[in-house]
Amino acid sequence: MVGRHELTLLFVVAAVAVAPMAALGATTPTDSRVQATSPSAESEGQLYQQGETASCDYSRLYNQTIDSVVQIQTAQGSGSGFVFDVSDGQSYVVTNQHVVNQTTSVGVRFARGETQTGTVVGATQLADLAVVRVNETPEYVEALPVANATPNPGDRVAAIGSPFGLETTITSGIVSGVNRTSPVGFPLPNTVQTDAPINPGNSGGPLIACDTGAVVGVNQAGGAENIGFAIGASIVQQIVPELIQQGEYAFPLLGVQGVTLTQPLAEANDLNVTSGVYVLDTIEGTPAAEAIQGANDSVVVNEQQIPVGGDVIVAIGNQSVTSREDLLSYLFTETRPGETVEVTVLRDGERRTVNVTVTERPSQEQQ
């Protein structure tokens, strides 16, 4: 049995430890928008050219979106959020779960200064997402569109929110990487990496694409200098509607612990493949424990213990698996608890397909 402290796949959850930063008491003017000064911009939210270099009219993007970005106020501090849906004066605001924490009522301050009481109608600690309902929304507020496609590395983006309590702040950057696994808390797939500054208080605010004005991610945390992460739009589109309707979301659990296959693992296991997910262990009591084989021994190579005997997952459903991120993404976006999926594994040098029923992942509080 291999130690369960290894990197896990939808299985071991670390508590989200990014606490909201206390607001500094910054105030905003009645209308916090600024005037766009670039006459070369073609239309709102559209990419424009300066010579041969693509650029972004951040002033225009700010004006286009700022009325839909809010500050979330709690007794412990403040964070950010954005309007996901609005109808007949009632709106639903998306933010991070760690911003609202366990509270059921928060203050929602809009860009022009109005503050309304918001009710937390749904939250999930695993995805670090929460939804707040506001019954009296200012008439000028519209919902921000959420992107339907993954952005490209190099795309220009802006993070808007209230870092350190400084309301209606915009920071600029690019998409540094996509299809990351979140390094914060639960290993969410499809996370967007950016160099746009994301500081305490930005949590829950939108990461917005310059070319479309659409939300490509929900800012979660800054990692190190020039490294920040945002929950991907595909995860937001999938989870938020159920939080609005049901108040919770059922997460899929395959029931294996695994890592992206590396050369040392491949050599120690005498494998004829160079990519896939190596199964370190399976979770007792899950269907995967009977259908998939985890490592059953280890060998010493160059003074390192390397597990041997485990299956290598090379495909799931109709999608090939080259990395842990591929498997996570498929499970999150293509499966739900109770569904049976075909998993192709390499075992004893042969490919074989096994059927595994995806179960519901227990909540973090149950573990």
mmCIF file of C-alpha atoms in Angstrom:
data_model
loop_
_atom_site.group_PDB
_atom_site.id
_atom_site.type_symbol
_atom_site.label_atom_id
_atom_site.label_comp_id
_atom_site.label_asym_id
_atom_site.label_seq_id
_atom_site.Cartn_x
_atom_site.Cartn_y
_atom_site.Cartn_z
ATOM 1 C CA MET A 1 0.000 0.000 0.000
ATOM 2 C CA VAL A 2 1.521 3.294 -1.063
ATOM 3 C CA GLY A 3 1.406 6.259 1.327
ATOM 4 C CA ARG A 4 -1.712 8.388 0.891
ATOM 5 C CA HIS A 5 0.276 11.603 1.331
ATOM 6 C CA GLU A 6 1.209 11.488 -2.374
ATOM 7 C CA LEU A 7 -0.442 13.782 -4.873
ATOM 8 C CA THR A 8 -4.080 12.807 -5.142
ATOM 9 C CA LEU A 9 -6.809 12.783 -7.745
ATOM 10 C CA LEU A 10 -10.082 14.190 -6.542
ATOM 11 C CA PHE A 11 -9.450 12.600 -3.258
ATOM 12 C CA VAL A 12 -7.404 14.387 -0.609
ATOM 13 C CA VAL A 13 -8.520 17.890 0.197
ATOM 14 C CA ALA A 14 -6.521 20.547 1.949
ATOM 15 C CA ALA A 15 -8.470 23.299 3.653
ATOM 16 C CA VAL A 16 -8.597 26.567 1.781
ATOM 17 C CA ALA A 17 -6.342 28.734 3.854
ATOM 18 C CA VAL A 18 -6.610 32.036 2.055
ATOM 19 C CA ALA A 19 -8.462 34.269 4.493
ATOM 20 C CA PRO A 20 -10.130 37.497 3.352
ATOM 21 C CA MET A 21 -8.056 40.588 4.128
ATOM 22 C CA ALA A 22 -9.729 43.192 6.301
ATOM 23 C CA ALA A 23 -11.009 46.196 4.413
ATOM 24 C CA LEU A 24 -9.069 49.424 4.815
ATOM 25 C CA GLY A 25 -12.121 51.655 4.717
ATOM 26 C CA ALA A 26 -11.551 52.975 1.209
ATOM 27 C CA THR A 27 -14.459 54.916 -0.251
ATOM 28 C CA THR A 28 -15.558 55.339 -3.824
ATOM 29 C CA PRO A 29 -17.052 58.330 -5.614
ATOM 30 C CA THR A 30 -20.653 58.292 -6.789
ATOM 31 C CA ASP A 31 -19.539 57.137 -10.241
ATOM 32 C CA SER A 32 -16.170 55.377 -10.123
ATOM 33 C CA ARG A 33 -15.816 54.977 -13.888
ATOM 34 C CA VAL A 34 -13.057 56.677 -15.824
ATOM 35 C CA GLN A 35 -13.094 58.132 -19.302
ATOM 36 C CA ALA A 36 -11.551 56.086 -22.083
ATOM 37 C CA THR A 37 -8.785 58.062 -23.749
ATOM 38 C CA SER A 38 -7.724 55.812 -26.602
ATOM 39 C CA PRO A 39 -9.297 56.995 -29.883
ATOM 40 C CA SER A 40 -7.954 53.955 -31.722
ATOM 41 C CA ALA A 41 -10.235 51.458 -29.935
ATOM 42 C CA GLU A 42 -12.681 49.979 -32.453
ATOM 43 C CA SER A 43 -15.527 49.031 -30.097
ATOM 44 C CA GLU A 44 -16.201 48.273 -26.434
ATOM 45 C CA GLY A 45 -14.269 45.272 -25.184
ATOM 46 C CA GLN A 46 -12.569 44.684 -28.543
ATOM 47 C CA LEU A 47 -8.894 44.093 -29.097
ATOM 48 C CA TYR A 48 -7.196 46.863 -31.042
ATOM 49 C CA GLN A 49 -3.868 47.246 -32.758
ATOM 50 C CA GLN A 50 -1.046 49.694 -32.191
ATOM 51 C CA GLY A 51 1.232 49.125 -35.137
ATOM 52 C CA GLU A 52 1.809 45.379 -35.207
ATOM 53 C CA THR A 53 1.445 44.789 -31.445
ATOM 54 C CA ALA A 54 -1.906 43.685 -30.019
ATOM 55 C CA SER A 55 -2.959 45.780 -27.048
ATOM 56 C CA CYS A 56 -5.970 46.434 -24.880
ATOM 57 C CA ASP A 57 -7.942 49.561 -24.071
ATOM 58 C CA TYR A 58 -8.118 48.985 -20.317
ATOM 59 C CA SER A 59 -10.000 52.226 -19.688
ATOM 60 C CA ARG A 60 -12.774 51.148 -22.009
ATOM 61 C CA LEU A 61 -12.816 47.638 -20.539
ATOM 62 C CA TYR A 62 -13.041 49.110 -17.028
ATOM 63 C CA ASN A 63 -15.964 51.353 -17.971
ATOM 64 C CA GLN A 64 -17.710 48.457 -19.655
ATOM 65 C CA THR A 65 -17.529 46.097 -16.668
ATOM 66 C CA ILE A 66 -17.030 47.988 -13.396
ATOM 67 C CA ASP A 67 -20.730 48.425 -12.607
ATOM 68 C CA SER A 68 -21.044 44.638 -12.450
ATOM 69 C CA VAL A 69 -18.194 44.144 -9.946
ATOM 70 C CA VAL A 70 -18.929 44.337 -6.210
ATOM 71 C CA GLN A 71 -17.207 44.290 -2.856
ATOM 72 C CA ILE A 72 -18.326 41.528 -0.475
ATOM 73 C CA GLN A 73 -18.304 42.660 3.167
ATOM 74 C CA THR A 74 -18.306 40.309 6.157
ATOM 75 C CA ALA A 75 -17.572 40.694 9.859
ATOM 76 C CA GLN A 76 -14.127 39.182 9.248
ATOM 77 C CA GLY A 77 -13.102 41.339 6.284
ATOM 78 C CA SER A 78 -13.887 41.858 2.632
ATOM 79 C CA GLY A 79 -13.470 40.286 -0.770
ATOM 80 C CA SER A 80 -14.783 40.756 -4.274
ATOM 81 C CA GLY A 81 -17.501 39.360 -6.524
ATOM 82 C CA PHE A 82 -19.336 39.920 -9.785
ATOM 83 C CA VAL A 83 -22.946 39.825 -10.951
ATOM 84 C CA PHE A 84 -23.629 36.510 -12.685
ATOM 85 C CA ASP A 85 -27.363 36.940 -13.299
ATOM 86 C CA VAL A 86 -29.927 39.723 -12.845
ATOM 87 C CA SER A 87 -33.675 39.762 -13.426
ATOM 88 C CA ASP A 88 -36.407 42.129 -12.191
ATOM 89 C CA GLY A 89 -34.081 43.775 -9.713
ATOM 90 C CA GLN A 90 -32.895 40.487 -8.173
ATOM 91 C CA SER A 91 -29.336 39.438 -8.871
ATOM 92 C CA TYR A 92 -26.975 36.575 -8.106
ATOM 93 C CA VAL A 93 -23.390 37.451 -7.291
ATOM 94 C CA VAL A 94 -20.505 34.985 -7.599
ATOM 95 C CA THR A 95 -17.610 35.079 -5.150
ATOM 96 C CA ASN A 96 -15.252 32.657 -3.361
ATOM 97 C CA GLN A 97 -16.492 30.402 -0.583
ATOM 98 C CA HIS A 98 -13.548 31.435 1.565
ATOM 99 C CA VAL A 99 -14.733 35.047 1.295
ATOM 100 C CA VAL A 100 -18.192 34.355 2.767
ATOM 101 C CA ASN A 101 -16.884 31.459 4.906
ATOM 102 C CA GLN A 102 -19.729 30.167 7.117
ATOM 103 C CA THR A 103 -21.818 33.337 7.186
ATOM 104 C CA THR A 104 -25.293 33.424 5.643
ATOM 105 C CA SER A 105 -25.612 37.185 5.196
ATOM 106 C CA VAL A 106 -23.087 39.651 3.760
ATOM 107 C CA GLY A 107 -22.900 43.243 2.630
ATOM 108 C CA VAL A 108 -22.725 43.792 -1.130
ATOM 109 C CA ARG A 109 -21.333 47.182 -2.129
ATOM 110 C CA PHE A 110 -21.768 48.221 -5.749
ATOM 111 C CA ALA A 111 -19.345 50.356 -7.730
ATOM 112 C CA ARG A 112 -21.346 53.592 -7.374
ATOM 113 C CA GLY A 113 -21.605 53.289 -3.608
ATOM 114 C CA GLU A 114 -24.913 51.516 -2.897
ATOM 115 C CA THR A 115 -24.667 48.773 -0.272
ATOM 116 C CA GLN A 116 -27.302 46.057 -0.039
ATOM 117 C CA THR A 117 -27.736 43.020 2.181
ATOM 118 C CA GLY A 118 -26.983 39.786 0.361
ATOM 119 C CA THR A 119 -28.041 36.247 1.284
ATOM 120 C CA VAL A 120 -25.649 33.361 0.671
ATOM 121 C CA VAL A 121 -27.826 30.841 -1.212
ATOM 122 C CA GLY A 122 -25.170 28.283 -2.092
ATOM 123 C CA ALA A 123 -21.517 27.512 -1.464
ATOM 124 C CA THR A 124 -18.965 24.767 -1.973
ATOM 125 C CA GLN A 125 -15.667 24.627 -0.162
ATOM 126 C CA LEU A 126 -14.263 22.084 -2.615
ATOM 127 C CA ALA A 127 -14.595 24.441 -5.590
ATOM 128 C CA ASP A 128 -14.186 27.596 -3.454
ATOM 129 C CA LEU A 129 -17.298 29.138 -5.029
ATOM 130 C CA ALA A 130 -20.306 30.819 -3.430
ATOM 131 C CA VAL A 131 -23.427 32.588 -4.686
ATOM 132 C CA VAL A 132 -25.034 35.585 -2.977
ATOM 133 C CA ARG A 133 -28.579 36.760 -3.792
ATOM 134 C CA VAL A 134 -29.319 40.487 -3.750
ATOM 135 C CA ASN A 135 -33.021 41.378 -3.830
ATOM 136 C CA GLU A 136 -32.612 45.099 -4.587
ATOM 137 C CA THR A 137 -30.047 45.579 -7.336
ATOM 138 C CA PRO A 138 -29.317 49.042 -8.801
ATOM 139 C CA GLU A 139 -30.915 49.550 -12.208
ATOM 140 C CA TYR A 140 -27.622 50.273 -13.940
ATOM 141 C CA VAL A 141 -26.156 46.862 -13.018
ATOM 142 C CA GLU A 142 -25.956 44.134 -15.665
ATOM 143 C CA ALA A 143 -24.674 40.563 -15.517
ATOM 144 C CA LEU A 144 -21.171 39.912 -16.773
ATOM 145 C CA PRO A 145 -20.967 37.229 -19.466
ATOM 146 C CA VAL A 146 -18.945 34.128 -18.603
ATOM 147 C CA ALA A 147 -16.697 32.837 -21.371
ATOM 148 C CA ASN A 148 -17.642 29.648 -23.199
ATOM 149 C CA ALA A 149 -14.087 28.909 -24.330
ATOM 150 C CA THR A 150 -10.723 28.565 -22.634
ATOM 151 C CA PRO A 151 -8.482 31.625 -23.156
ATOM 152 C CA ASN A 152 -5.118 31.312 -24.855
ATOM 153 C CA PRO A 153 -1.758 31.908 -23.191
ATOM 154 C CA GLY A 154 -0.755 35.464 -23.992
ATOM 155 C CA ASP A 155 -4.322 36.822 -24.093
ATOM 156 C CA ARG A 156 -4.628 40.142 -22.281
ATOM 157 C CA VAL A 157 -6.794 40.129 -19.164
ATOM 158 C CA ALA A 158 -7.757 42.369 -16.253
ATOM 159 C CA ALA A 159 -8.497 41.525 -12.622
ATOM 160 C CA ILE A 160 -11.106 43.820 -11.061
ATOM 161 C CA GLY A 161 -11.985 43.921 -7.375
ATOM 162 C CA SER A 162 -11.057 45.327 -3.978
ATOM 163 C CA PRO A 163 -7.496 44.330 -3.074
ATOM 164 C CA PHE A 164 -6.744 45.265 0.550
ATOM 165 C CA GLY A 165 -10.199 46.862 0.663
ATOM 166 C CA LEU A 166 -9.379 49.333 -2.142
ATOM 167 C CA GLU A 167 -12.626 49.235 -4.109
ATOM 168 C CA THR A 168 -12.992 49.298 -7.889
ATOM 169 C CA THR A 169 -9.345 48.503 -8.582
ATOM 170 C CA ILE A 170 -8.203 47.165 -11.952
ATOM 171 C CA THR A 171 -4.896 45.375 -12.555
ATOM 172 C CA SER A 172 -3.681 44.200 -15.934
ATOM 173 C CA GLY A 173 -1.786 41.227 -17.263
ATOM 174 C CA ILE A 174 -1.903 38.263 -19.584
ATOM 175 C CA VAL A 175 -2.984 34.656 -19.371
ATOM 176 C CA SER A 176 0.225 32.910 -18.343
ATOM 177 C CA GLY A 177 -1.131 29.363 -18.634
ATOM 178 C CA VAL A 178 -4.329 27.346 -18.876
ATOM 179 C CA ASN A 179 -5.556 23.911 -17.812
ATOM 180 C CA ARG A 180 -3.656 24.161 -14.547
ATOM 181 C CA THR A 181 -4.607 22.274 -11.421
ATOM 182 C CA SER A 182 -5.302 24.764 -8.646
ATOM 183 C CA PRO A 183 -2.486 24.836 -6.070
ATOM 184 C CA VAL A 184 -4.886 26.311 -3.511
ATOM 185 C CA GLY A 185 -7.023 23.923 -1.483
ATOM 186 C CA PHE A 186 -8.841 21.225 -3.468
ATOM 187 C CA PRO A 187 -7.129 20.325 -6.792
ATOM 188 C CA LEU A 188 -9.557 21.956 -9.223
ATOM 189 C CA PRO A 189 -8.846 21.417 -12.929
ATOM 190 C CA ASN A 190 -9.083 24.014 -15.731
ATOM 191 C CA THR A 191 -7.576 26.736 -13.537
ATOM 192 C CA VAL A 192 -6.228 29.842 -15.307
ATOM 193 C CA GLN A 193 -2.774 31.158 -14.399
ATOM 194 C CA THR A 194 -2.148 34.893 -14.844
ATOM 195 C CA ASP A 195 0.465 37.514 -14.079
ATOM 196 C CA ALA A 196 -2.220 40.134 -13.363
ATOM 197 C CA PRO A 197 -1.695 41.100 -9.688
ATOM 198 C CA ILE A 198 -4.158 39.252 -7.425
ATOM 199 C CA ASN A 199 -3.914 40.295 -3.790
ATOM 200 C CA PRO A 200 -5.964 39.617 -0.628
ATOM 201 C CA GLY A 201 -9.356 41.216 -1.244
ATOM 202 C CA ASN A 202 -9.296 40.389 -4.980
ATOM 203 C CA SER A 203 -10.602 36.928 -4.086
ATOM 204 C CA GLY A 204 -13.942 36.219 -5.753
ATOM 205 C CA GLY A 205 -13.635 38.997 -8.323
ATOM 206 C CA PRO A 206 -13.582 38.437 -12.082
ATOM 207 C CA LEU A 207 -10.621 37.877 -14.372
ATOM 208 C CA ILE A 208 -11.868 39.478 -17.588
ATOM 209 C CA ALA A 209 -10.730 38.970 -21.173
ATOM 210 C CA CYS A 210 -9.871 42.188 -22.966
ATOM 211 C CA ASP A 211 -11.090 41.056 -26.374
ATOM 212 C CA THR A 212 -14.605 40.017 -25.287
ATOM 213 C CA GLY A 213 -15.251 41.552 -21.871
ATOM 214 C CA ALA A 214 -16.220 38.058 -20.657
ATOM 215 C CA VAL A 215 -15.203 36.464 -17.364
ATOM 216 C CA VAL A 216 -12.532 33.806 -17.969
ATOM 217 C CA GLY A 217 -12.032 33.033 -14.290
ATOM 218 C CA VAL A 218 -12.900 33.809 -10.683
ATOM 219 C CA ASN A 219 -9.817 35.158 -8.925
ATOM 220 C CA GLN A 220 -8.824 32.826 -6.121
ATOM 221 C CA ALA A 221 -5.337 33.662 -4.920
ATOM 222 C CA GLY A 222 -1.983 35.089 -5.761
ATOM 223 C CA GLY A 223 0.735 32.472 -5.591
ATOM 224 C CA ALA A 224 4.062 34.270 -5.831
ATOM 225 C CA GLU A 225 5.345 37.323 -7.654
ATOM 226 C CA ASN A 226 3.630 37.516 -11.061
ATOM 227 C CA ILE A 227 1.726 34.262 -10.454
ATOM 228 C CA GLY A 228 -1.987 34.284 -9.710
ATOM 229 C CA PHE A 229 -4.768 31.757 -10.214
ATOM 230 C CA ALA A 230 -8.430 31.976 -11.174
ATOM 231 C CA ILE A 231 -11.103 29.263 -11.158
ATOM 232 C CA GLY A 232 -11.795 28.551 -14.834
ATOM 233 C CA ALA A 233 -14.973 29.692 -16.587
ATOM 234 C CA SER A 234 -15.945 26.113 -17.476
ATOM 235 C CA ILE A 235 -16.022 25.180 -13.779
ATOM 236 C CA VAL A 236 -18.024 28.338 -12.984
ATOM 237 C CA GLN A 237 -20.564 27.578 -15.738
ATOM 238 C CA GLN A 238 -20.964 24.047 -14.446
ATOM 239 C CA ILE A 239 -21.231 24.637 -10.705
ATOM 240 C CA VAL A 240 -22.821 28.071 -10.175
ATOM 241 C CA PRO A 241 -26.265 27.285 -11.700
ATOM 242 C CA GLU A 242 -26.623 24.316 -9.320
ATOM 243 C CA LEU A 243 -25.561 26.437 -6.366
ATOM 244 C CA ILE A 244 -28.337 28.861 -7.305
ATOM 245 C CA GLN A 245 -30.948 26.117 -7.705
ATOM 246 C CA GLN A 246 -29.876 23.544 -5.119
ATOM 247 C CA GLY A 247 -27.542 25.381 -2.763
ATOM 248 C CA GLU A 248 -24.884 22.691 -3.187
ATOM 249 C CA TYR A 249 -23.029 20.670 -5.813
ATOM 250 C CA ALA A 250 -22.340 16.918 -5.939
ATOM 251 C CA PHE A 251 -18.720 16.277 -6.903
ATOM 252 C CA PRO A 252 -17.614 13.109 -8.700
ATOM 253 C CA LEU A 253 -15.147 10.693 -7.117
ATOM 254 C CA LEU A 254 -13.364 8.093 -9.252
ATOM 255 C CA GLY A 255 -11.705 6.484 -6.250
ATOM 256 C CA VAL A 256 -8.039 6.395 -7.200
ATOM 257 C CA GLN A 257 -4.929 8.237 -6.115
ATOM 258 C CA GLY A 258 -2.505 8.911 -8.915
ATOM 259 C CA VAL A 259 0.192 11.078 -10.426
ATOM 260 C CA THR A 260 1.218 12.005 -13.942
ATOM 261 C CA LEU A 261 3.505 9.271 -15.268
ATOM 262 C CA THR A 262 7.185 10.198 -15.127
ATOM 263 C CA GLN A 263 10.241 8.616 -16.698
ATOM 264 C CA PRO A 264 11.475 7.086 -13.404
ATOM 265 C CA LEU A 265 8.042 5.539 -12.839
ATOM 266 C CA ALA A 266 7.926 4.201 -16.395
ATOM 267 C CA GLU A 267 11.408 2.690 -16.158
ATOM 268 C CA ALA A 268 10.894 1.126 -12.732
ATOM 269 C CA ASN A 269 7.618 -0.442 -13.900
ATOM 270 C CA ASP A 270 9.063 -1.525 -17.286
ATOM 271 C CA LEU A 271 6.302 0.341 -19.127
ATOM 272 C CA ASN A 272 6.032 0.833 -22.867
ATOM 273 C CA VAL A 273 4.132 4.128 -22.520
ATOM 274 C CA THR A 274 5.482 7.566 -21.623
ATOM 275 C CA SER A 275 2.278 9.351 -20.628
ATOM 276 C CA GLY A 276 -0.795 8.672 -18.539
ATOM 277 C CA VAL A 277 -1.758 8.639 -14.859
ATOM 278 C CA TYR A 278 0.057 6.144 -12.642
ATOM 279 C CA VAL A 279 -2.247 4.705 -9.952
ATOM 280 C CA LEU A 280 -0.572 4.823 -6.578
ATOM 281 C CA ASP A 281 -3.545 3.507 -4.640
ATOM 282 C CA THR A 282 -7.302 3.084 -4.693
ATOM 283 C CA ILE A 283 -9.803 4.201 -2.092
ATOM 284 C CA GLU A 284 -11.286 1.362 -0.084
ATOM 285 C CA GLY A 285 -15.018 0.913 -0.522
ATOM 286 C CA THR A 286 -15.227 2.563 -3.935
ATOM 287 C CA PRO A 287 -15.963 0.691 -7.203
ATOM 288 C CA ALA A 288 -12.482 1.628 -8.429
ATOM 289 C CA ALA A 289 -10.909 -0.443 -5.649
ATOM 290 C CA GLU A 290 -12.193 -3.610 -7.337
ATOM 291 C CA ALA A 291 -11.653 -2.590 -10.964
ATOM 292 C CA ILE A 292 -8.337 -0.699 -10.873
ATOM 293 C CA GLN A 293 -5.053 -1.840 -9.407
ATOM 294 C CA GLY A 294 -2.817 0.381 -7.296
ATOM 295 C CA ALA A 295 0.898 -0.086 -6.634
ATOM 296 C CA ASN A 296 1.633 -3.164 -4.533
ATOM 297 C CA ASP A 297 5.367 -2.873 -4.013
ATOM 298 C CA SER A 298 8.315 -0.526 -4.425
ATOM 299 C CA VAL A 299 11.908 -0.648 -5.640
ATOM 300 C CA VAL A 300 14.925 1.506 -4.918
ATOM 301 C CA VAL A 301 16.337 3.376 -7.923
ATOM 302 C CA ASN A 302 19.124 5.900 -7.429
ATOM 303 C CA GLU A 303 18.429 5.830 -3.676
ATOM 304 C CA GLN A 304 14.748 6.656 -4.209
ATOM 305 C CA GLN A 305 11.747 4.490 -3.388
ATOM 306 C CA ILE A 306 9.598 4.124 -6.506
ATOM 307 C CA PRO A 307 6.203 2.355 -6.449
ATOM 308 C CA VAL A 308 5.640 -0.559 -8.819
ATOM 309 C CA GLY A 309 2.714 -2.753 -9.817
ATOM 310 C CA GLY A 310 0.113 -0.021 -10.345
ATOM 311 C CA ASP A 311 -2.126 0.458 -13.376
ATOM 312 C CA VAL A 312 -1.540 3.341 -15.756
ATOM 313 C CA ILE A 313 -4.747 5.123 -16.837
ATOM 314 C CA VAL A 314 -4.339 6.023 -20.517
ATOM 315 C CA ALA A 315 -7.936 6.866 -21.443
ATOM 316 C CA ILE A 316 -11.331 7.552 -19.886
ATOM 317 C CA GLY A 317 -14.534 7.566 -21.869
ATOM 318 C CA ASN A 318 -13.627 8.734 -25.362
ATOM 319 C CA GLN A 319 -10.698 10.884 -24.245
ATOM 320 C CA SER A 320 -7.051 9.951 -24.024
ATOM 321 C CA VAL A 321 -5.302 10.688 -20.725
ATOM 322 C CA THR A 322 -1.757 12.009 -20.867
ATOM 323 C CA SER A 323 -1.640 13.697 -17.470
ATOM 324 C CA ARG A 324 -3.349 14.088 -14.128
ATOM 325 C CA GLU A 325 -4.893 17.326 -15.419
ATOM 326 C CA ASP A 326 -6.572 15.458 -18.302
ATOM 327 C CA LEU A 327 -8.182 12.993 -15.914
ATOM 328 C CA LEU A 328 -9.317 15.675 -13.474
ATOM 329 C CA SER A 329 -10.816 17.774 -16.263
ATOM 330 C CA TYR A 330 -12.762 14.860 -17.736
ATOM 331 C CA LEU A 331 -14.145 13.783 -14.375
ATOM 332 C CA PHE A 332 -15.276 17.303 -13.504
ATOM 333 C CA THR A 333 -16.790 18.268 -16.836
ATOM 334 C CA GLU A 334 -18.038 14.970 -18.269
ATOM 335 C CA THR A 335 -19.183 12.831 -15.332
ATOM 336 C CA ARG A 336 -21.615 12.978 -12.444
ATOM 337 C CA PRO A 337 -22.020 10.712 -9.421
ATOM 338 C CA GLY A 338 -23.772 7.447 -10.317
ATOM 339 C CA GLU A 339 -22.565 7.330 -13.909
ATOM 340 C CA THR A 340 -20.435 4.451 -15.200
ATOM 341 C CA VAL A 341 -17.405 5.257 -17.330
ATOM 342 C CA GLU A 342 -14.983 3.159 -19.339
ATOM 343 C CA VAL A 343 -11.418 3.437 -18.067
ATOM 344 C CA THR A 344 -8.570 2.120 -20.206
ATOM 345 C CA VAL A 345 -5.539 1.001 -18.222
ATOM 346 C CA LEU A 346 -2.186 -0.524 -18.968
ATOM 347 C CA ARG A 347 -1.636 -3.551 -16.718
ATOM 348 C CA ASP A 348 1.103 -6.158 -17.009
ATOM 349 C CA GLY A 349 2.025 -4.749 -20.402
ATOM 350 C CA GLU A 350 -1.489 -5.078 -21.825
ATOM 351 C CA ARG A 351 -4.276 -2.583 -22.367
ATOM 352 C CA ARG A 352 -7.618 -3.440 -20.885
ATOM 353 C CA THR A 353 -10.867 -1.547 -20.412
ATOM 354 C CA VAL A 354 -12.749 -1.650 -17.116
ATOM 355 C CA ASN A 355 -16.084 -0.116 -16.149
ATOM 356 C CA VAL A 356 -16.066 2.066 -13.062
ATOM 357 C CA THR A 357 -19.047 3.770 -11.427
ATOM 358 C CA VAL A 358 -18.277 7.325 -10.365
ATOM 359 C CA THR A 359 -19.423 7.934 -6.798
ATOM 360 C CA GLU A 360 -20.203 11.143 -4.923
ATOM 361 C CA ARG A 361 -17.297 12.677 -3.139
ATOM 362 C CA PRO A 362 -17.954 13.198 0.592
ATOM 363 C CA SER A 363 -17.939 16.789 1.730
ATOM 364 C CA GLN A 364 -14.758 18.055 3.323
ATOM 365 C CA GLU A 365 -16.455 18.211 6.684
ATOM 366 C CA GLN A 366 -16.986 14.410 6.560
ATOM 367 C CA GLN A 367 -13.317 13.604 6.053
#
